[in-house]
Structure formats: structure tokens, C-alpha cells
CSV table of C-alpha atoms and ligand atoms in Angstrom, one decimal:
chain,number,residue,atom,x,y,z
A,1,MET,CA,-19.2,-9.7,3.3
A,2,SER,CA,-18.6,-11.1,0.0
A,3,VAL,CA,-19.7,-9.3,-3.1
A,4,ALA,CA,-23.0,-10.9,-3.8
A,5,LEU,CA,-24.1,-10.5,-7.3
A,6,ASP,CA,-27.7,-10.8,-8.2
A,7,ILE,CA,-27.9,-10.5,-11.9
A,8,SER,CA,-31.0,-12.6,-12.4
A,9,HIS,CA,-33.7,-9.9,-12.4
A,10,ASP,CA,-32.0,-6.8,-13.6
A,11,ARG,CA,-29.8,-7.4,-16.6
A,12,HIS,CA,-29.8,-3.9,-17.8
A,13,PRO,CA,-29.6,-1.5,-14.9
A,14,ALA,CA,-29.6,2.2,-15.8
A,15,PRO,CA,-26.0,3.2,-16.4
A,16,ALA,CA,-24.6,5.4,-13.6
A,17,PRO,CA,-23.2,8.7,-14.9
A,18,LYS,CA,-19.5,8.5,-15.8
A,19,ARG,CA,-17.3,11.1,-14.2
A,20,GLN,CA,-13.6,11.3,-14.1
A,21,ALA,CA,-11.6,10.4,-11.0
A,22,LEU,CA,-9.9,13.5,-9.7
A,23,LEU,CA,-7.6,11.9,-7.1
A,24,GLY,CA,-4.5,10.5,-8.8
A,25,LEU,CA,-4.3,13.0,-11.7
A,26,ASP,CA,-1.2,15.1,-12.0
A,27,ARG,CA,-1.3,18.9,-12.4
A,28,ALA,CA,-1.1,18.8,-16.2
A,29,GLU,CA,-4.0,16.4,-16.4
A,30,ILE,CA,-6.1,18.5,-14.1
A,31,GLY,CA,-5.2,21.6,-16.1
A,32,SER,CA,-6.3,20.1,-19.4
A,33,ALA,CA,-9.6,18.9,-17.9
A,34,LEU,CA,-10.2,22.5,-16.6
A,35,THR,CA,-9.6,23.8,-20.2
A,36,GLU,CA,-12.1,21.2,-21.5
A,37,ILE,CA,-14.8,22.5,-19.0
A,38,GLY,CA,-14.3,26.0,-20.4
A,39,LEU,CA,-12.0,27.7,-17.9
A,40,PRO,CA,-9.9,30.5,-19.5
A,41,GLU,CA,-6.3,29.7,-20.2
A,42,LYS,CA,-5.0,32.3,-17.8
A,43,GLN,CA,-6.8,30.8,-14.8
A,44,ILE,CA,-5.7,27.2,-15.3
A,45,ARG,CA,-2.5,27.3,-13.2
A,46,MET,CA,-4.1,29.1,-10.3
A,47,ARG,CA,-7.2,27.0,-10.3
A,48,THR,CA,-5.1,23.8,-10.5
A,49,ALA,CA,-3.0,24.9,-7.5
A,50,GLN,CA,-6.2,25.8,-5.5
A,51,ILE,CA,-7.8,22.4,-6.2
A,52,TRP,CA,-4.5,20.6,-5.4
A,53,ASN,CA,-4.4,22.4,-2.1
A,54,TRP,CA,-8.0,21.6,-1.2
A,55,LEU,CA,-7.5,17.9,-2.1
A,56,TYR,CA,-4.2,17.1,-0.5
A,57,VAL,CA,-3.5,19.8,2.1
A,58,ASN,CA,-7.0,20.5,3.4
A,59,GLY,CA,-8.3,17.0,2.6
A,60,VAL,CA,-11.7,18.1,1.3
A,61,SER,CA,-13.9,15.5,-0.4
A,62,ASP,CA,-16.6,17.8,-1.7
A,63,PHE,CA,-16.3,20.6,-4.3
A,64,GLU,CA,-18.7,22.8,-2.3
A,65,ALA,CA,-16.0,23.2,0.4
A,66,MET,CA,-13.6,24.8,-2.2
A,67,THR,CA,-14.7,28.2,-1.1
A,68,ASN,CA,-12.1,30.3,-3.1
A,69,ILE,CA,-13.5,28.8,-6.3
A,70,ALA,CA,-16.5,30.5,-7.9
A,71,LYS,CA,-19.8,28.7,-7.4
A,72,ASP,CA,-20.5,28.0,-11.1
A,73,VAL,CA,-17.0,26.6,-11.5
A,74,ARG,CA,-17.5,24.3,-8.5
A,75,ALA,CA,-20.7,23.1,-10.1
A,76,ARG,CA,-18.9,22.4,-13.4
A,77,LEU,CA,-16.2,20.5,-11.5
A,78,ALA,CA,-18.8,18.4,-9.7
A,79,GLU,CA,-20.4,17.5,-13.0
A,80,ARG,CA,-17.1,16.4,-14.5
A,81,PHE,CA,-15.2,14.9,-11.6
A,82,VAL,CA,-15.5,12.7,-8.6
A,83,ILE,CA,-13.2,13.0,-5.5
A,84,GLN,CA,-13.3,9.2,-5.2
A,85,ARG,CA,-12.6,8.7,-1.5
A,86,PRO,CA,-13.3,5.2,-0.3
A,87,GLU,CA,-16.3,4.3,1.8
A,88,ILE,CA,-15.5,2.9,5.2
A,89,VAL,CA,-17.0,-0.6,5.5
A,90,THR,CA,-15.5,-1.3,8.9
A,91,GLU,CA,-13.0,0.2,11.3
A,92,GLN,CA,-11.4,-1.9,14.0
A,93,VAL,CA,-9.1,-0.8,16.8
A,94,SER,CA,-6.7,-3.2,18.4
A,95,THR,CA,-5.9,-3.3,22.1
A,96,ASP,CA,-2.4,-2.0,21.1
A,97,GLY,CA,-3.9,1.0,19.2
A,98,THR,CA,-3.4,-0.5,15.7
A,99,ARG,CA,-6.3,0.4,13.6
A,100,LYS,CA,-7.6,-1.5,10.5
A,101,TRP,CA,-10.1,-0.2,8.0
A,102,LEU,CA,-11.9,-2.1,5.3
A,103,PHE,CA,-12.3,0.4,2.5
A,104,ARG,CA,-14.6,0.1,-0.4
A,105,PHE,CA,-13.9,1.6,-3.8
A,106,THR,CA,-16.2,2.1,-6.7
A,107,ASP,CA,-14.5,3.1,-9.9
A,108,PRO,CA,-16.2,6.3,-11.1
A,109,GLU,CA,-15.0,5.7,-14.6
A,110,ASN,CA,-16.6,2.2,-14.6
A,111,PRO,CA,-19.5,2.8,-12.3
A,112,ASN,CA,-21.3,-0.5,-13.3
A,113,GLN,CA,-18.4,-2.6,-12.2
A,114,PRO,CA,-18.8,-4.1,-8.7
A,115,PRO,CA,-17.0,-2.2,-5.9
A,116,VAL,CA,-13.8,-3.7,-4.4
A,117,ASP,CA,-12.7,-3.9,-0.8
A,118,VAL,CA,-9.2,-3.4,0.5
A,119,GLU,CA,-7.6,-3.3,3.9
A,120,THR,CA,-5.4,-0.4,5.2
A,121,VAL,CA,-3.7,-0.5,8.6
A,122,TYR,CA,-2.5,2.3,10.9
A,123,ILE,CA,0.3,1.4,13.4
A,124,PRO,CA,0.9,4.2,16.0
A,125,GLU,CA,4.2,4.3,18.0
A,126,SER,CA,5.4,6.9,20.4
A,127,ASP,CA,7.5,8.7,17.8
A,128,ARG,CA,5.8,7.9,14.5
A,129,GLY,CA,2.6,6.7,13.0
A,130,THR,CA,2.9,4.3,10.1
A,131,LEU,CA,0.2,3.6,7.5
A,132,CYS,CA,0.3,0.3,5.7
A,133,VAL,CA,-1.2,0.8,2.3
A,134,SER,CA,-2.5,-1.7,-0.3
A,135,SER,CA,-1.7,-1.6,-4.0
A,136,GLN,CA,-3.9,-4.4,-5.4
A,137,VAL,CA,-7.1,-6.2,-4.5
A,138,GLY,CA,-5.6,-9.7,-3.9
A,139,CYS,CA,-2.3,-10.7,-5.4
A,140,THR,CA,-1.1,-12.7,-8.4
A,141,LEU,CA,1.7,-14.2,-6.4
A,142,THR,CA,1.2,-17.1,-3.9
A,143,CYS,CA,3.8,-16.8,-1.2
A,144,THR,CA,3.0,-19.8,1.1
A,145,PHE,CA,3.0,-17.8,4.4
A,146,CYS,CA,0.8,-14.9,3.2
A,147,HIS,CA,-2.9,-14.7,3.6
A,148,THR,CA,-3.3,-12.1,0.7
A,149,GLY,CA,-1.6,-14.7,-1.5
A,150,THR,CA,-4.7,-16.9,-1.2
A,151,GLN,CA,-6.9,-14.2,-2.7
A,152,LYS,CA,-6.7,-14.2,-6.5
A,153,LEU,CA,-6.0,-10.8,-8.0
A,154,VAL,CA,-9.3,-9.0,-8.6
A,155,ARG,CA,-7.8,-5.9,-10.0
A,156,ASN,CA,-5.1,-3.3,-9.6
A,157,LEU,CA,-5.9,-0.2,-7.6
A,158,THR,CA,-5.7,3.1,-9.4
A,159,ALA,CA,-3.3,5.8,-8.3
A,160,GLY,CA,-6.3,7.7,-6.8
A,161,GLU,CA,-7.4,4.7,-4.8
A,162,ILE,CA,-3.9,4.2,-3.4
A,163,VAL,CA,-3.6,7.8,-2.4
A,164,GLY,CA,-7.3,7.8,-1.3
A,165,GLN,CA,-6.3,5.3,1.5
A,166,VAL,CA,-3.8,7.9,2.8
A,167,LEU,CA,-6.4,10.7,2.6
A,168,MET,CA,-9.1,8.7,4.3
A,169,ALA,CA,-6.8,7.5,7.1
A,170,ARG,CA,-5.6,11.0,7.7
A,171,GLU,CA,-9.2,12.3,7.9
A,172,ARG,CA,-10.2,9.6,10.4
A,173,LEU,CA,-7.1,10.3,12.5
A,174,GLY,CA,-7.8,14.1,12.5
A,175,ASP,CA,-4.7,15.0,10.5
A,176,PHE,CA,-6.2,17.6,8.3
A,177,PRO,CA,-6.7,21.3,9.4
A,178,GLY,CA,-9.5,21.5,11.9
A,179,GLY,CA,-9.6,17.7,12.4
A,180,GLU,CA,-9.9,15.9,15.7
A,181,ARG,CA,-7.8,13.0,16.9
A,182,PRO,CA,-9.9,9.9,17.7
A,183,LYS,CA,-10.7,9.5,21.4
A,184,ASP,CA,-10.4,5.7,21.3
A,185,GLY,CA,-6.9,5.6,19.7
A,186,ILE,CA,-3.3,6.2,20.3
A,187,THR,CA,-1.4,8.7,18.1
A,188,PRO,CA,2.2,9.8,18.2
A,189,LYS,CA,3.1,12.2,21.0
A,190,GLY,CA,3.6,15.9,20.5
A,191,GLY,CA,2.0,18.0,17.8
A,192,THR,CA,3.1,15.8,15.0
A,193,ARG,CA,0.9,14.3,12.3
A,194,ALA,CA,-0.8,11.0,13.1
A,195,VAL,CA,0.5,9.6,9.8
A,196,THR,CA,4.2,10.3,9.5
A,197,ASN,CA,5.2,7.2,7.5
A,198,VAL,CA,3.8,5.1,4.7
A,199,VAL,CA,4.7,1.6,3.9
A,200,MET,CA,3.5,-0.1,0.7
A,201,MET,CA,3.1,-3.4,2.6
A,202,GLY,CA,-0.6,-4.0,2.4
A,203,MET,CA,-2.4,-6.2,0.0
A,204,GLY,CA,-0.7,-6.9,-3.4
A,205,GLU,CA,2.7,-6.6,-5.1
A,206,PRO,CA,3.3,-2.9,-5.7
A,207,LEU,CA,5.7,-3.5,-8.5
A,208,TYR,CA,3.1,-5.4,-10.5
A,209,ASN,CA,1.0,-2.3,-10.5
A,210,TYR,CA,3.9,-0.1,-11.4
A,211,GLU,CA,2.4,3.0,-13.0
A,212,ASN,CA,-0.4,3.5,-10.5
A,213,VAL,CA,1.9,2.9,-7.5
A,214,LYS,CA,4.5,5.3,-8.9
A,215,ARG,CA,1.9,8.1,-9.4
A,216,ALA,CA,0.6,7.5,-5.9
A,217,LEU,CA,4.0,7.7,-4.3
A,218,LEU,CA,4.8,10.9,-6.2
A,219,LEU,CA,1.5,12.4,-4.8
A,220,MET,CA,2.4,11.3,-1.3
A,221,ALA,CA,5.8,13.0,-1.6
A,222,ASP,CA,4.5,16.1,-3.3
A,223,GLY,CA,5.8,19.2,-1.4
A,224,GLU,CA,2.6,21.2,-2.1
A,225,GLY,CA,0.4,18.3,-1.1
A,226,ILE,CA,0.6,15.4,1.4
A,227,SER,CA,4.3,16.3,1.7
A,228,LEU,CA,5.7,13.1,3.2
A,229,SER,CA,9.5,12.8,3.0
A,230,ARG,CA,10.7,10.2,0.6
A,231,ARG,CA,12.7,8.8,3.5
A,232,ARG,CA,9.5,8.1,5.2
A,233,ILE,CA,7.9,6.2,2.4
A,234,THR,CA,8.9,2.5,1.9
A,235,LEU,CA,7.9,0.2,-0.9
A,236,SER,CA,8.1,-3.5,-0.2
A,237,THR,CA,8.5,-6.0,-3.0
A,238,SER,CA,8.8,-9.8,-3.2
A,239,GLY,CA,11.4,-9.2,-5.8
A,240,VAL,CA,10.2,-7.9,-9.2
A,241,VAL,CA,13.8,-7.3,-10.3
A,242,PRO,CA,13.2,-5.3,-13.6
A,243,PHE,CA,11.3,-2.6,-11.7
A,244,ILE,CA,13.5,-2.1,-8.7
A,245,ASP,CA,16.0,0.3,-10.2
A,246,LYS,CA,13.2,2.1,-12.0
A,247,ILE,CA,11.1,2.8,-8.9
A,248,GLY,CA,14.2,4.1,-7.1
A,249,GLU,CA,15.1,6.4,-10.0
A,250,GLU,CA,11.6,7.7,-10.6
A,251,THR,CA,10.4,8.1,-7.0
A,252,GLY,CA,13.4,8.0,-4.6
A,253,VAL,CA,11.5,6.1,-1.9
A,254,MET,CA,13.0,3.6,0.5
A,255,LEU,CA,13.1,-0.1,-0.5
A,256,ALA,CA,12.2,-3.2,1.4
A,257,ILE,CA,12.7,-6.7,0.1
A,258,SER,CA,10.7,-9.7,1.2
A,259,LEU,CA,13.7,-12.1,1.3
A,260,HIS,CA,12.6,-14.9,3.7
A,261,ALA,CA,15.1,-17.5,2.6
A,262,VAL,CA,18.8,-17.7,1.9
A,263,ARG,CA,18.8,-20.5,-0.6
A,264,ASP,CA,17.1,-20.5,-4.0
A,265,GLU,CA,15.6,-24.0,-3.4
A,266,LEU,CA,13.7,-22.8,-0.4
A,267,ARG,CA,12.9,-19.4,-1.7
A,268,ASN,CA,11.4,-20.9,-4.8
A,269,GLU,CA,8.9,-22.6,-2.5
A,270,LEU,CA,8.2,-19.8,-0.1
A,271,VAL,CA,8.3,-16.9,-2.5
A,272,PRO,CA,7.6,-18.5,-5.9
A,273,ILE,CA,8.6,-15.3,-7.9
A,274,ASN,CA,12.1,-16.4,-7.0
A,275,LYS,CA,11.9,-18.9,-9.9
A,276,LYS,CA,11.8,-16.0,-12.3
A,277,TRP,CA,14.3,-13.8,-10.5
A,278,PRO,CA,16.6,-15.8,-8.1
A,279,ILE,CA,18.4,-14.5,-5.1
A,280,ALA,CA,21.6,-13.5,-6.9
A,281,GLU,CA,19.8,-11.3,-9.4
A,282,LEU,CA,17.7,-9.8,-6.6
A,283,LEU,CA,20.7,-8.9,-4.5
A,284,GLU,CA,22.4,-7.4,-7.6
A,285,ALA,CA,19.4,-5.1,-8.1
A,286,CYS,CA,19.6,-4.1,-4.5
A,287,ARG,CA,23.4,-3.3,-4.7
A,288,ASN,CA,22.5,-1.0,-7.6
A,289,TYR,CA,19.5,0.7,-5.9
A,290,PRO,CA,19.7,4.4,-6.6
A,291,GLY,CA,20.9,6.6,-3.7
A,292,LEU,CA,21.8,3.6,-1.6
A,293,SER,CA,24.1,4.7,1.4
A,294,ASN,CA,24.4,4.1,5.1
A,295,ALA,CA,21.7,6.8,5.6
A,296,LYS,CA,19.5,5.2,3.0
A,297,ARG,CA,19.5,1.4,3.6
A,298,ILE,CA,17.5,-1.4,2.2
A,299,THR,CA,15.3,-3.3,4.7
A,300,PHE,CA,15.4,-7.0,4.3
A,301,GLU,CA,12.3,-8.7,5.7
A,302,TYR,CA,12.6,-12.2,6.9
A,303,VAL,CA,9.5,-14.0,8.3
A,304,MET,CA,10.4,-16.5,11.0
A,305,LEU,CA,8.9,-19.9,10.1
A,306,LYS,CA,9.4,-22.8,12.5
A,307,GLY,CA,11.8,-25.4,11.3
A,308,VAL,CA,11.8,-23.9,7.7
A,309,ASN,CA,14.1,-21.0,7.5
A,310,ASP,CA,15.0,-20.2,11.1
A,311,SER,CA,18.3,-22.1,11.8
A,312,VAL,CA,21.4,-20.5,13.1
A,313,ALA,CA,23.1,-21.6,9.9
A,314,ASP,CA,20.5,-19.6,7.9
A,315,ALA,CA,21.1,-16.6,10.1
A,316,ARG,CA,24.9,-16.8,9.4
A,317,GLU,CA,24.2,-17.2,5.7
A,318,LEU,CA,21.9,-14.2,5.8
A,319,VAL,CA,24.5,-11.8,7.2
A,320,ARG,CA,27.1,-13.2,4.9
A,321,MET,CA,25.1,-12.6,1.8
A,322,LEU,CA,24.1,-9.1,2.7
A,323,ASP,CA,27.7,-8.1,3.4
A,324,GLY,CA,28.5,-4.9,1.5
A,325,ILE,CA,24.9,-3.8,1.0
A,326,PRO,CA,23.8,-1.0,3.3
A,327,ALA,CA,21.0,-2.9,5.0
A,328,LYS,CA,18.6,-3.3,7.9
A,329,ILE,CA,17.2,-6.7,8.8
A,330,ASN,CA,13.7,-7.1,9.9
A,331,LEU,CA,12.8,-10.4,11.5
A,332,ILE,CA,9.0,-10.8,11.4
A,333,PRO,CA,7.5,-13.4,13.7
A,334,PHE,CA,5.1,-15.3,11.4
A,335,ASN,CA,1.5,-14.2,11.9
A,336,PRO,CA,-0.8,-17.2,11.5
A,337,TRP,CA,-4.1,-17.1,9.6
A,338,PRO,CA,-6.9,-19.7,9.2
A,339,GLY,CA,-5.6,-22.6,7.0
A,340,SER,CA,-1.9,-21.5,7.1
A,341,GLU,CA,0.5,-24.3,6.7
A,342,HIS,CA,3.3,-22.7,8.8
A,343,GLU,CA,4.0,-22.1,12.5
A,344,CYS,CA,5.9,-19.2,14.0
A,345,SER,CA,9.4,-20.0,15.2
A,346,ASP,CA,9.7,-20.5,19.0
A,347,TRP,CA,10.8,-17.3,20.8
A,348,GLU,CA,14.1,-18.9,21.8
A,349,GLN,CA,14.9,-19.7,18.2
A,350,ILE,CA,14.0,-16.2,17.1
A,351,GLU,CA,16.4,-14.9,19.8
A,352,LYS,CA,19.2,-17.2,18.7
A,353,PHE,CA,18.7,-16.1,15.1
A,354,ALA,CA,18.5,-12.4,16.2
A,355,ASP,CA,21.8,-12.8,18.2
A,356,VAL,CA,23.7,-13.7,15.0
A,357,VAL,CA,22.1,-10.8,13.2
A,358,ASN,CA,22.9,-8.5,16.1
A,359,LEU,CA,26.5,-9.6,16.4
A,360,ALA,CA,26.9,-8.8,12.7
A,361,GLY,CA,26.0,-5.2,13.5
A,362,TYR,CA,22.3,-4.9,12.7
A,363,ALA,CA,20.4,-3.2,15.5
A,364,SER,CA,17.0,-4.3,17.0
A,365,PRO,CA,16.1,-6.7,14.2
A,366,VAL,CA,12.8,-8.2,15.5
A,367,ARG,CA,9.6,-6.6,14.5
A,368,THR,CA,6.9,-6.8,17.3
A,369,PRO,CA,3.7,-8.1,15.8
A,370,ARG,CA,1.0,-5.4,16.0
A,371,GLY,CA,-2.7,-5.7,15.7
A,372,ARG,CA,-2.9,-9.5,15.7
A,373,ASP,CA,-6.2,-9.4,17.7
A,374,ILE,CA,-7.9,-7.6,14.8
A,375,PHE,CA,-6.1,-9.6,12.1
A,376,ALA,CA,-4.1,-6.5,11.0
A,377,ALA,CA,-0.6,-7.9,11.3
A,378,CYS,CA,1.8,-8.5,8.4
A,379,GLY,CA,0.5,-11.0,5.9
A,380,GLN,CA,-3.0,-11.3,7.5
A,381,LEU,CA,-4.8,-8.9,5.2
A,382,LYS,CA,-7.3,-10.2,2.8
A,383,SER,CA,-10.7,-9.0,1.6
A,384,GLU,CA,-13.8,-10.8,0.4
A,385,SER,CA,-13.7,-9.2,-3.0
A,386,GLU,CA,-13.8,-11.9,-5.6
A,387,ARG,CA,-12.8,-12.1,-9.2
A,388,LEU,CA,-15.9,-12.3,-11.4
A,389,SER,CA,-16.2,-14.6,-14.3
A,390,LYS,CA,-16.2,-13.1,-17.7
A,391,LYS,CA,-19.9,-13.8,-18.0
A,392,GLU,CA,-20.6,-11.9,-14.8
A,393,ARG,CA,-18.5,-9.0,-15.8
A,394,ASP,CA,-20.2,-8.8,-19.2
A,395,ALA,CA,-23.6,-9.0,-17.6
A,396,LEU,CA,-22.7,-6.1,-15.3
A,397,ALA,CA,-21.3,-4.0,-18.1
A,398,GLY,CA,-24.8,-4.3,-19.7
B,1,LIG,N1,3.8,-7.9,-1.9
B,1,LIG,C1,4.8,-7.1,-1.2
B,1,LIG,C2,4.2,-6.3,-0.1
B,1,LIG,C3,3.1,-6.8,0.8
B,1,LIG,S1,3.6,-8.1,2.0
B,1,LIG,C4,5.8,-8.0,-0.6
B,1,LIG,O1,5.6,-9.3,-0.6
B,1,LIG,O2,6.8,-7.5,-0.2
B,1,LIG,C5,4.3,-7.2,3.3
B,1,LIG,C6,5.3,-8.0,4.2
B,1,LIG,O3,4.6,-9.0,5.0
B,1,LIG,C7,6.2,-8.9,3.3
B,1,LIG,O4,7.5,-8.9,3.8
B,1,LIG,C8,5.6,-10.2,3.5
B,1,LIG,O5,6.5,-11.2,3.1
B,1,LIG,C9,5.2,-10.2,4.9
B,1,LIG,N2,4.3,-11.3,5.3
B,1,LIG,C10,3.4,-11.9,4.5
B,1,LIG,N3,2.7,-12.8,5.2
B,1,LIG,C11,3.1,-12.8,6.4
B,1,LIG,C12,2.7,-13.5,7.6
B,1,LIG,N4,1.7,-14.4,7.6
B,1,LIG,N5,3.4,-13.2,8.8
B,1,LIG,C13,4.4,-12.3,8.8
B,1,LIG,N6,4.8,-11.6,7.7
B,1,LIG,C14,4.1,-11.8,6.5
B,2,LIG,FE1,1.7,-11.1,-2.7
B,2,LIG,FE2,3.5,-10.0,-1.0
B,2,LIG,FE3,1.7,-11.8,-0.1
B,2,LIG,FE4,3.7,-12.6,-1.7
B,2,LIG,S1,3.9,-11.7,0.4
B,2,LIG,S2,1.5,-13.2,-1.9
B,2,LIG,S3,3.9,-10.9,-3.1
B,2,LIG,S4,1.3,-9.8,-1.0
């Protein structure tokens, strides 16, 4: 469904009440808001810790459920804040167990702005469950093989909206205390959590929404909250070089690079950001990535495009140029989408390419496409949210 705007008959709708978004704040920010609503100074630390635990460990989305907080305080909290979990517009389950949600967010701090839709994907495997999270609605970049790249940037997601995708997925998958695993799905074996890993590989370029993404990553890794290991969180970038070192320093998460070509001439075409930061600069930033070691390698993603970047000579050049960088190589069979100009390389060609990569010492480099039947595979994500014209935005703002 596209966002249909009917602004003809109601130009001045009653403004919805403004409340502050609670998800995404850090402890100090929650603390100062509690002071503002009149809580005594000596309670602030304890109340902040309680709220934190309810939000991120117990996964509650309603202040009424915070039973160790006095009723009148709960009421004051509800007046001041919103726990802005997304609404589920659709949930689809693939024959291979991959699950895709279309989540809708309304910004509680700008309640008269139209809501935005994003896609989030869950990929279960026997030993892990990976959640693919979006960072933007649409993308400013226009990589030729990517469906998201055809959707103009509508807006950045807030930190709370990014972490809200993780909370909502965990709720649906029965990951919070007292939750139940879905009967129609596959989850990792044993008593482990359904969501063990997060990849920032959904819609958008995470390093073009730096502050919000950083905050969200810190929340996911927070030891008293969602508590995912930094080794199990991966940020994928098309190559925003000036922010690569910074995200490593400030969050310690794993890095993935959407490389896709070994020559600047071709990469300029496929991943146009390469014109700004060419391959040599990108690889230099990779060599300097904080904490890089054989135990903490960078993943290089390489989409297999028939007759474009899939020759054996390209494979040889790929392993040559990555020499000396602790790396994994991930060959991604191209996932088609309506109107895409590329084709996926033939399986034989992918094998030939993979052989060169294997011989150079990189293990199992081909990523099996998951969730293609529900359009959930890499690069197939896109929502119908559209960027409004200035006139439409002004009309909505009243
Ligand atoms: N903007 C970030 C993260 C999102 S894209 C980035 O570009 O890295 C996640 C991964 O899917 C990237 O490696 C991207 O290049 C790849 N991808 C995009 N479209 C694809 C498609 N149609 N088939 C296979 N992989 C694709
Ligand atoms: Fe944006 Fe990544 Fe898609 Fe390129 S591949 S258009 S950077 S989401």
C-alpha cells in the first residue's frame, strides 16, 4: 500500500499530542526526563535501571506492565513518553523459514507526519538466527543491482526505530521471558534465542545515518539490555570511507563491505559512491579497521552479476587485492527484482569463481539465497513509502 494522502478536505487536523520517544534514549537522557517529571534525585538511577530492564530485557511495550514502578509514576511516564514499537503491517513466512515483516513507524515527536514503512527480515539457521535490520526508508544511493536503491530516501530512521525492529522481531519470535516460539516457523535448535545475530543489511546505507545507527548498535550490545555480542552484530556499508574507522572505534561491531567490483571503472557504475571514495581508499580504511585480526575479519560482499563482474580474472584480482586484510568473502547470487537490469551469473560460473576464492584459502564463500519466494533476499527490500513534496509536508504540519 502506498501512503495515500488526502489533504483536500481536512487541512487542519487536530494535532496529536506530542510525547517523547523512549526507545533509543541513553540512560542519562532517561534520567533527566525522569527529573523533569518530578522524580526525586535519589530515585533516578534505580528507576532508570528498572525502565531499562523492562524495555530491553523483558520487552514490554506498555508502562502498565512495569509492575515494580508505582502506579502514579507509571501514569506520569505514559503522559510523557511513548514506547514506539512499530505496527506490523504484514508478516510473511518463506518456505525456507525466512520471515519478513513490513513495519510501520509513526514518529511520536512529529505525530502529524505520515508514517513510514520498512522491511525487516529474519533468517533462521540450525545454529543461529539472523535479523536483517533497516537503517533508512529508501536510500540516497543508486547501486544498479539493488531494489532499495530505486526508492528515494524518505527519511532516516531514529535510533529507537532501528532498535524497535529488533524488539518487535524478538517479541514475534517468542524471545522475551514468557514468550512462545511461532508454530509456523523455524528457529535455531536448542534453548538459544531466536535472534542471535543482527546484520545492518536491510534498507538504507547505515553510515549515512551515523548517529542513529551508532546509538542503536550500542543499545543492541548493551550488557544490561538486549546484550548481543559485538561479534554477532555486523554493519554493511557500500563504502562511506570517512565513517568506517569511527563506527569501529565507537561501537566495536563487525564490518562488511559491499565491494562487488575489482576495478574502479566498473565499481563507479555498479556502486556509484565509488566515484567519491574509490577502491584504494576503501581498502585502506579496511586495513585500519579497529580491532582487525584473524578472529575479527571483514566480510567482503560480492554480488554475482552475469557477464559483468563474474570472470575468473575478476576472481583472481579479488583475492590479490584483499591479500593481507583479514577477510571473509561472501559471494551473493544476484537476486532479481521487477525491472532489474542484471541477471544472476550461471551456477557453473559462480562455482568457477568460488574455486579461485576457495583455493586462496577463503572457506565456503557462496551465500545461499534465502526467502526469495517472499522477496526477502538481499537487495530485494523496498517499501511503498514515498517522499512527500514540500507542499504536502507543509500541509500535514498544519
Ligand atoms: N547499504 C548497505 C547495506 C544494505 S545492502 C550496503 O550497501 O552495504 C545489503 C547487501 O545486499 C549489500 O552487500 C548489497 O550490495 C547487497 N545487494 C543489494 N542488492 C542485491 C541484489 N539484488 N542481489 C543480491 N545482493 C544484493
Ligand atoms: Fe543503498 Fe546499499 Fe542498496 Fe546501494 S546496495 S542502493 S547503498 S541499500
